[in-house]
Amino acid sequence: EAFREDPLVKVPEIYAGLTSERVLTMEFIHGVKIEHLNEIPSAPKAKVIATLENAVAKMIFVDGFVHGDLHTGNMLITPNDKTGFNLVLLDHGLYRELEERFRTSYCLLWRSLVAGDVDGLTKAVTG
C-alpha cells in the first residue's frame, strides 16, 4: 500500500490465500539483484540509490514502519519503459511499526549526524 503511487518502487502482490504464519507467497517478478544493476542500462546507479534512500526514508519517517529483512538479496531492479527501471522490494513477512516519538528522535539523530550537530545528536540519544 505504501508504494502503490510510487512509479519507481514496486512491491509484489501478496497472495493471502496461499500465505500462512510460516509461509509468505508473493507475485513473481523477474529482475536482477540490485548489486547487478549495471545489467540494466536504463537504471542509472545514482537514481537507483536515490530511489532506495527515498523508499527507506518514507517507510521510517512518513509511514512509520520498518522492513525487518531489508538487504540486497531482497531488492531487485527491473526495466520499465516509462521510468527506466523499478526498484522491487521483496519479502514482506516481517515489519515493525515505529512509534512517533521514536521516529522523531531517529530523524533528529540522522539529521544531526549528517550535519555534524553535536547538540542535536546529544538530544537525539538522550531524549
Tab-separated table of C-alpha atoms in Angstrom:
chain	number	residue	atom	x	y	z
A	1	GLU	CA	0.000	0.000	0.000
A	2	ALA	CA	2.709	2.495	0.949
A	3	PHE	CA	4.308	2.483	-2.510
A	4	ARG	CA	1.226	1.979	-4.673
A	5	GLU	CA	1.517	5.520	-6.096
A	6	ASP	CA	5.313	5.490	-6.487
A	7	PRO	CA	6.222	4.911	-10.147
A	8	LEU	CA	9.761	3.739	-9.267
A	9	VAL	CA	9.099	1.331	-6.372
A	10	LYS	CA	7.258	-1.948	-6.837
A	11	VAL	CA	6.100	-4.320	-4.139
A	12	PRO	CA	4.944	-7.774	-5.266
A	13	GLU	CA	1.353	-8.662	-4.572
A	14	ILE	CA	0.943	-10.972	-1.590
A	15	TYR	CA	-1.349	-13.944	-2.172
A	16	ALA	CA	-3.214	-14.096	1.133
A	17	GLY	CA	-4.958	-17.372	0.291
A	18	LEU	CA	-1.590	-19.081	-0.139
A	19	THR	CA	0.104	-17.407	2.808
A	20	SER	CA	0.311	-18.677	6.367
A	21	GLU	CA	2.107	-17.659	9.541
A	22	ARG	CA	5.206	-19.532	8.331
A	23	VAL	CA	4.989	-19.075	4.529
A	24	LEU	CA	4.687	-15.821	2.584
A	25	THR	CA	3.578	-16.283	-1.032
A	26	MET	CA	4.140	-13.330	-3.354
A	27	GLU	CA	3.813	-12.493	-7.023
A	28	PHE	CA	6.897	-13.492	-9.027
A	29	ILE	CA	8.741	-10.532	-10.539
A	30	HIS	CA	11.657	-11.158	-12.858
A	31	GLY	CA	14.595	-8.840	-12.212
A	32	VAL	CA	18.270	-8.630	-11.375
A	33	LYS	CA	19.720	-8.287	-7.906
A	34	ILE	CA	20.462	-4.694	-7.046
A	35	GLU	CA	24.209	-5.371	-6.934
A	36	HIS	CA	23.994	-6.259	-10.648
A	37	LEU	CA	22.115	-3.133	-11.656
A	38	ASN	CA	24.690	-2.411	-14.371
A	39	GLU	CA	22.907	-5.130	-16.366
A	40	ILE	CA	20.001	-2.709	-16.848
A	41	PRO	CA	21.315	0.291	-18.810
A	42	SER	CA	18.104	2.259	-18.196
A	43	ALA	CA	18.789	2.175	-14.425
A	44	PRO	CA	21.441	4.794	-13.593
A	45	LYS	CA	23.186	3.847	-10.351
A	46	ALA	CA	22.696	7.278	-8.736
A	47	LYS	CA	18.952	7.267	-9.469
A	48	VAL	CA	18.534	3.712	-8.158
A	49	ILE	CA	20.352	4.592	-4.923
A	50	ALA	CA	18.303	7.795	-4.524
A	51	THR	CA	15.122	5.752	-5.044
A	52	LEU	CA	16.211	3.285	-2.352
A	53	GLU	CA	17.082	6.121	0.048
A	54	ASN	CA	13.702	7.771	-0.536
A	55	ALA	CA	11.829	4.489	-0.099
A	56	VAL	CA	13.529	3.679	3.211
A	57	ALA	CA	13.065	7.243	4.478
A	58	LYS	CA	9.377	7.141	3.528
A	59	MET	CA	8.910	3.826	5.330
A	60	ILE	CA	10.520	5.059	8.528
A	61	PHE	CA	9.744	8.763	8.764
A	62	VAL	CA	6.446	9.116	6.876
A	63	ASP	CA	4.636	5.784	7.139
A	64	GLY	CA	6.077	4.729	10.499
A	65	PHE	CA	7.242	1.205	9.805
A	66	VAL	CA	10.459	-0.600	9.030
A	67	HIS	CA	11.064	-3.623	6.814
A	68	GLY	CA	12.562	-6.245	9.118
A	69	ASP	CA	14.661	-8.020	6.483
A	70	LEU	CA	15.786	-5.377	4.000
A	71	HIS	CA	19.079	-6.433	2.439
A	72	THR	CA	20.434	-6.669	-1.105
A	73	GLY	CA	19.005	-10.158	-1.565
A	74	ASN	CA	15.524	-8.684	-1.122
A	75	MET	CA	15.937	-5.940	-3.727
A	76	LEU	CA	15.627	-6.332	-7.481
A	77	ILE	CA	15.887	-3.947	-10.411
A	78	THR	CA	13.582	-4.413	-13.394
A	79	PRO	CA	13.459	-2.430	-16.627
A	80	ASN	CA	10.439	-0.168	-17.082
A	81	ASP	CA	9.548	1.516	-20.383
A	82	LYS	CA	8.090	4.615	-18.692
A	83	THR	CA	10.523	5.258	-15.825
A	84	GLY	CA	13.623	3.369	-16.977
A	85	PHE	CA	13.550	0.969	-14.038
A	86	ASN	CA	11.678	-0.231	-10.973
A	87	LEU	CA	13.168	-0.957	-7.582
A	88	VAL	CA	11.417	-4.102	-6.358
A	89	LEU	CA	11.296	-4.703	-2.599
A	90	LEU	CA	10.795	-8.360	-1.660
A	91	ASP	CA	9.995	-10.427	1.439
A	92	HIS	CA	7.346	-8.517	3.328
A	93	GLY	CA	6.861	-11.027	6.110
A	94	LEU	CA	8.445	-9.002	8.902
A	95	TYR	CA	7.628	-5.382	9.665
A	96	ARG	CA	7.789	-3.336	12.792
A	97	GLU	CA	5.616	-0.329	13.453
A	98	LEU	CA	7.525	2.639	14.822
A	99	GLU	CA	6.081	4.959	17.444
A	100	GLU	CA	6.025	8.627	16.528
A	101	ARG	CA	8.338	9.523	19.427
A	102	PHE	CA	10.958	7.081	18.133
A	103	ARG	CA	10.564	8.356	14.562
A	104	THR	CA	11.084	11.943	15.698
A	105	SER	CA	14.210	11.037	17.693
A	106	TYR	CA	15.557	8.899	14.862
A	107	CYS	CA	15.025	11.724	12.388
A	108	LEU	CA	16.897	14.115	14.692
A	109	LEU	CA	19.675	11.545	15.087
A	110	TRP	CA	20.240	11.219	11.342
A	111	ARG	CA	19.868	14.928	10.651
A	112	SER	CA	22.400	15.667	13.389
A	113	LEU	CA	24.836	13.007	12.157
A	114	VAL	CA	24.750	14.355	8.610
A	115	ALA	CA	25.064	17.987	9.740
A	116	GLY	CA	27.723	17.297	12.377
A	117	ASP	CA	25.415	18.832	15.006
A	118	VAL	CA	26.728	17.595	18.367
A	119	ASP	CA	23.964	19.295	20.379
A	120	GLY	CA	21.265	17.758	18.175
A	121	LEU	CA	22.948	14.374	18.377
A	122	THR	CA	23.107	14.591	22.167
A	123	LYS	CA	19.406	15.490	22.307
A	124	ALA	CA	18.519	12.626	19.960
A	125	VAL	CA	20.258	9.966	22.049
A	126	THR	CA	19.315	11.268	25.490
A	127	GLY	CA	15.725	12.249	24.765
